[in-house]
Amino acid sequence: MSDTSTIPVITVDGPSGSGKGTISQILATKLGYHLLDSGALYRLTALSVIKNNLDIDDVDAISKAALELDVVFEPQAEGEQKVLLNGEDVGVQLRLDETSAMASKVAAIPQVREALLIRQKQFRQAPGLVADGRDMGTVVFPDAEHKVFLTASPEIRAERRHKQLIEKGVNANIRHLLKSIIDRDERDRTRTVAPLVPAEGAFVVDSSDLSIDEVVQQILDFIGVSEA
Ligand code: DC
C-alpha cells in the first residue's frame, strides 16, 4: 500500500444519535473529501451474523465474516451512500434496532475490530477523509490532523433516532429506543477494546441545543476552513 500518512483526515467520534453521521456527510461534501461510516462496517458484520445465524460466541466465524464482508459503498447525492452487501441494498436493514443491538455486541469483540482495521485505513484517499465512528481519533487514525468528539443527551439522541427511523419507514418506539441507546452507550463506553472516549486534543461539541448548521460551522471554524 502506498504511503497515505500525508492525506488529511478529520475524525468525528461520538455516540449514536449525536449527529455524527449527518455532520460527517455534510463536512465531507463541503470539503470534497471521502467519507468513512465505520459504524456501517460493524452493522454489516452484525447483519452477516444475523443472516447466517452465527453464534455470538463463535468469535472465529464472526471475525471471518468481518474480514470477508463483500460490501460496496455507492456515493449518492448530498453525501448519502448506498450500501450493498453481497450485491443487496441493505440500507434499511442496517438501521433496524436488532442490527444496532447486534452491532454493539460484535463491536466488543477485539478480533472483529482487528479484522475491520485495515479496511478502515484503506478509506484514507486523496484529497482527504472524514472518518465517522467511535475510535477514529483514538485507534484507527491516531495521527489525524483534526479530531472532533460530538455528544448530545440520551433523550435528544433517542428523539433523533426515532425521527430518522420513521423517515425511513421503520416503526419505532421512542421509550424502547431510549433504553437501547443507554444500554448501548454503557457497552460502548466500558468495553475493554477501543472504548468510546474523546481522543486527546479532540474538539468536543455538545450538539443537544445546536442546529446542524451551527455544529458544522463550529467544526469548520475549528479546522480553520472558512465557508465557500
Ligand atoms: O455509529 P453506529 O450507531 O452506526 O455504530 C454501530 C455500532 O458499532 C455501535 O454499537 C458502535 C459500534 N462502532 C464501534 O464500536 N466503532 C466504530 N468506529 C463505529 C461503530
XYZ file of C-alpha atoms and ligand atoms in Angstrom:
248
model
C 0.000 0.000 0.000
C 1.358 3.462 -0.859
C 2.097 5.959 1.913
C -1.148 7.696 2.774
C 0.032 9.285 6.004
C 0.100 12.784 4.499
C -3.535 12.625 3.354
C -5.622 14.768 5.730
C -8.148 13.045 7.966
C -10.829 14.638 10.114
C -12.144 12.217 12.716
C -15.668 12.633 14.064
C -16.303 10.337 17.030
C -19.212 10.130 19.429
C -22.234 8.080 20.471
C -25.054 7.211 18.085
C -27.590 9.974 17.664
C -25.050 12.691 18.427
C -25.428 13.810 14.822
C -22.095 12.354 13.680
C -23.470 10.724 10.557
C -25.223 13.815 9.235
C -22.434 16.173 10.246
C -19.763 13.935 8.707
C -21.687 13.714 5.427
C -22.025 17.496 5.253
C -18.356 18.048 6.107
C -17.218 15.513 3.501
C -19.410 17.138 0.841
C -18.271 20.674 1.712
C -14.593 19.722 1.754
C -14.809 17.349 -1.231
C -13.406 14.562 0.962
C -14.182 10.853 1.061
C -16.389 9.562 3.861
C -15.897 6.560 6.127
C -19.011 5.498 8.023
C -17.225 2.987 10.238
C -20.407 2.146 12.151
C -21.766 0.723 8.884
C -18.941 -1.839 8.877
C -19.930 -3.037 12.361
C -23.594 -3.029 11.325
C -22.724 -5.021 8.185
C -20.849 -7.563 10.266
C -23.878 -7.760 12.569
C -26.147 -8.289 9.580
C -23.916 -11.134 8.375
C -24.139 -12.699 11.836
C -27.945 -12.433 11.785
C -28.390 -13.583 8.178
C -26.056 -16.558 8.601
C -27.323 -17.467 12.074
C -23.835 -17.262 13.538
C -23.435 -17.889 17.252
C -22.418 -14.681 19.080
C -19.786 -16.733 20.937
C -18.257 -18.052 17.712
C -15.550 -15.407 17.535
C -13.675 -17.094 14.676
C -16.733 -17.266 12.424
C -17.706 -13.657 13.195
C -14.173 -12.325 12.614
C -14.056 -14.234 9.329
C -17.386 -12.663 8.322
C -15.957 -9.214 9.164
C -12.798 -9.878 7.183
C -14.659 -11.164 4.149
C -17.513 -8.641 4.002
C -18.454 -8.208 0.348
C -19.522 -4.597 0.564
C -19.782 -1.693 -1.827
C -20.448 1.900 -0.729
C -22.010 3.792 -3.620
C -21.941 7.580 -3.139
C -25.318 9.226 -3.747
C -26.461 12.857 -3.838
C -25.942 15.046 -0.731
C -23.166 12.842 0.633
C -25.541 9.892 1.190
C -24.245 6.395 0.498
C -25.978 3.307 -0.829
C -24.660 0.192 0.945
C -24.623 -3.100 -0.933
C -23.874 -6.343 0.931
C -23.335 -9.239 -1.479
C -24.977 -7.014 -4.070
C -28.107 -6.430 -1.958
C -29.131 -2.905 -0.905
C -29.196 -3.227 2.900
C -29.712 0.454 3.793
C -32.908 -0.150 5.757
C -31.802 -3.435 7.379
C -28.637 -1.762 8.651
C -30.665 0.687 10.719
C -33.043 -1.813 12.328
C -32.880 -1.939 16.107
C -31.995 -5.642 16.017
C -28.988 -4.832 13.812
C -27.935 -1.964 16.112
C -28.010 -4.198 19.178
C -26.020 -6.926 17.401
C -23.539 -4.332 16.048
C -22.757 -3.199 19.560
C -22.090 -6.819 20.563
C -19.813 -7.623 17.610
C -18.003 -4.293 18.122
C -16.929 -5.504 21.567
C -15.010 -8.443 20.040
C -11.298 -7.500 19.680
C -10.771 -9.846 16.698
C -13.640 -8.165 14.826
C -12.148 -4.717 15.434
C -8.792 -6.019 14.224
C -10.401 -7.531 11.106
C -12.022 -4.200 10.227
C -8.924 -2.098 10.896
C -7.166 -2.446 7.536
C -10.425 -1.962 5.658
C -10.996 1.305 7.518
C -7.472 2.592 6.878
C -7.979 1.965 3.155
C -10.563 4.758 3.094
C -7.724 7.277 3.558
C -7.508 8.525 -0.007
C -6.740 11.893 -1.583
C -7.815 14.598 -1.296
C -8.875 13.712 2.262
C -11.181 11.756 4.531
C -13.888 12.462 7.073
C -13.995 9.394 9.343
C -17.126 8.886 11.421
C -17.123 6.437 14.335
C -16.182 5.746 17.936
C -12.437 5.192 17.798
C -11.440 7.059 14.654
C -9.265 9.557 16.538
C -8.029 7.161 19.209
C -7.265 3.933 17.304
C -7.816 3.962 13.544
C -6.379 7.383 12.639
C -4.431 8.495 15.730
C -2.348 10.796 13.503
C -5.427 12.639 12.144
C -4.943 16.358 11.681
C -8.244 17.312 13.311
C -10.263 15.349 15.828
C -13.838 16.087 16.817
C -15.950 14.451 19.534
C -19.704 15.027 19.238
C -22.110 14.387 22.095
C -25.789 15.009 22.907
C -28.102 13.974 25.743
C -29.600 10.433 25.523
C -33.152 11.895 25.288
C -32.261 14.113 22.329
C -30.445 11.223 20.654
C -33.463 8.918 21.086
C -35.712 11.588 19.549
C -33.354 11.990 16.595
C -33.083 8.236 16.007
C -36.880 7.952 16.202
C -37.325 10.647 13.556
C -34.650 9.037 11.365
C -36.340 5.625 11.535
C -39.828 6.999 10.864
C -38.465 8.850 7.830
C -37.059 5.559 6.561
C -40.468 3.930 7.023
C -39.352 1.828 10.008
C -41.694 1.586 13.007
C -40.059 2.599 16.280
C -40.968 3.145 19.913
C -39.181 6.106 21.493
C -39.015 4.660 25.044
C -37.571 1.441 23.723
C -35.060 3.425 21.661
C -34.010 5.463 24.708
C -33.420 2.301 26.705
C -31.404 0.652 23.941
C -29.343 3.851 23.469
C -28.497 3.940 27.178
C -27.631 0.211 27.200
C -25.530 0.538 24.061
C -23.675 3.598 25.420
C -22.812 1.671 28.534
C -21.419 -1.234 26.500
C -19.522 1.077 24.123
C -18.023 3.140 26.944
C -16.985 0.305 29.224
C -15.690 -2.259 26.739
C -12.015 -3.030 27.088
C -11.122 -2.547 23.418
C -11.440 0.908 21.873
C -13.941 2.284 24.392
C -15.890 5.382 23.391
C -13.799 8.246 24.781
C -12.708 11.566 23.255
C -9.248 11.417 21.672
C -6.586 13.553 23.271
C -6.879 17.079 21.971
C -10.310 16.444 20.432
C -12.652 19.381 19.906
C -15.713 18.395 21.975
C -19.105 19.655 20.784
C -22.401 19.040 22.627
C -24.994 19.180 19.863
C -28.077 18.905 22.148
C -29.095 22.534 21.678
C -27.374 23.278 18.397
C -28.723 23.110 14.857
C -26.888 21.015 12.287
C -25.609 24.202 10.626
C -24.289 25.505 13.936
C -22.383 22.292 14.626
C -20.933 22.249 11.095
C -19.881 25.884 11.461
C -18.173 25.238 14.808
C -16.212 22.361 13.274
C -15.250 24.366 10.172
C -14.038 27.161 12.470
C -12.074 24.597 14.493
C -10.322 23.176 11.440
C -9.747 26.661 10.093
C -11.828 26.463 6.921
C -13.972 29.457 6.040
C -17.178 28.555 4.243
C -17.152 28.871 0.473
O -22.439 4.677 14.667
P -23.314 3.476 14.592
O -24.501 3.583 15.505
O -23.717 3.122 13.190
O -22.423 2.233 15.125
C -22.932 0.935 15.239
C -22.234 0.177 16.371
O -20.865 -0.038 16.038
C -22.256 0.871 17.729
O -22.647 -0.036 18.736
C -20.847 1.268 17.982
C -20.020 0.411 17.079
N -18.904 1.150 16.489
C -17.664 0.979 17.052
O -17.520 0.256 18.038
N -16.597 1.613 16.496
C -16.746 2.413 15.437
N -15.686 3.021 14.924
C -18.021 2.617 14.872
C -19.085 1.963 15.430
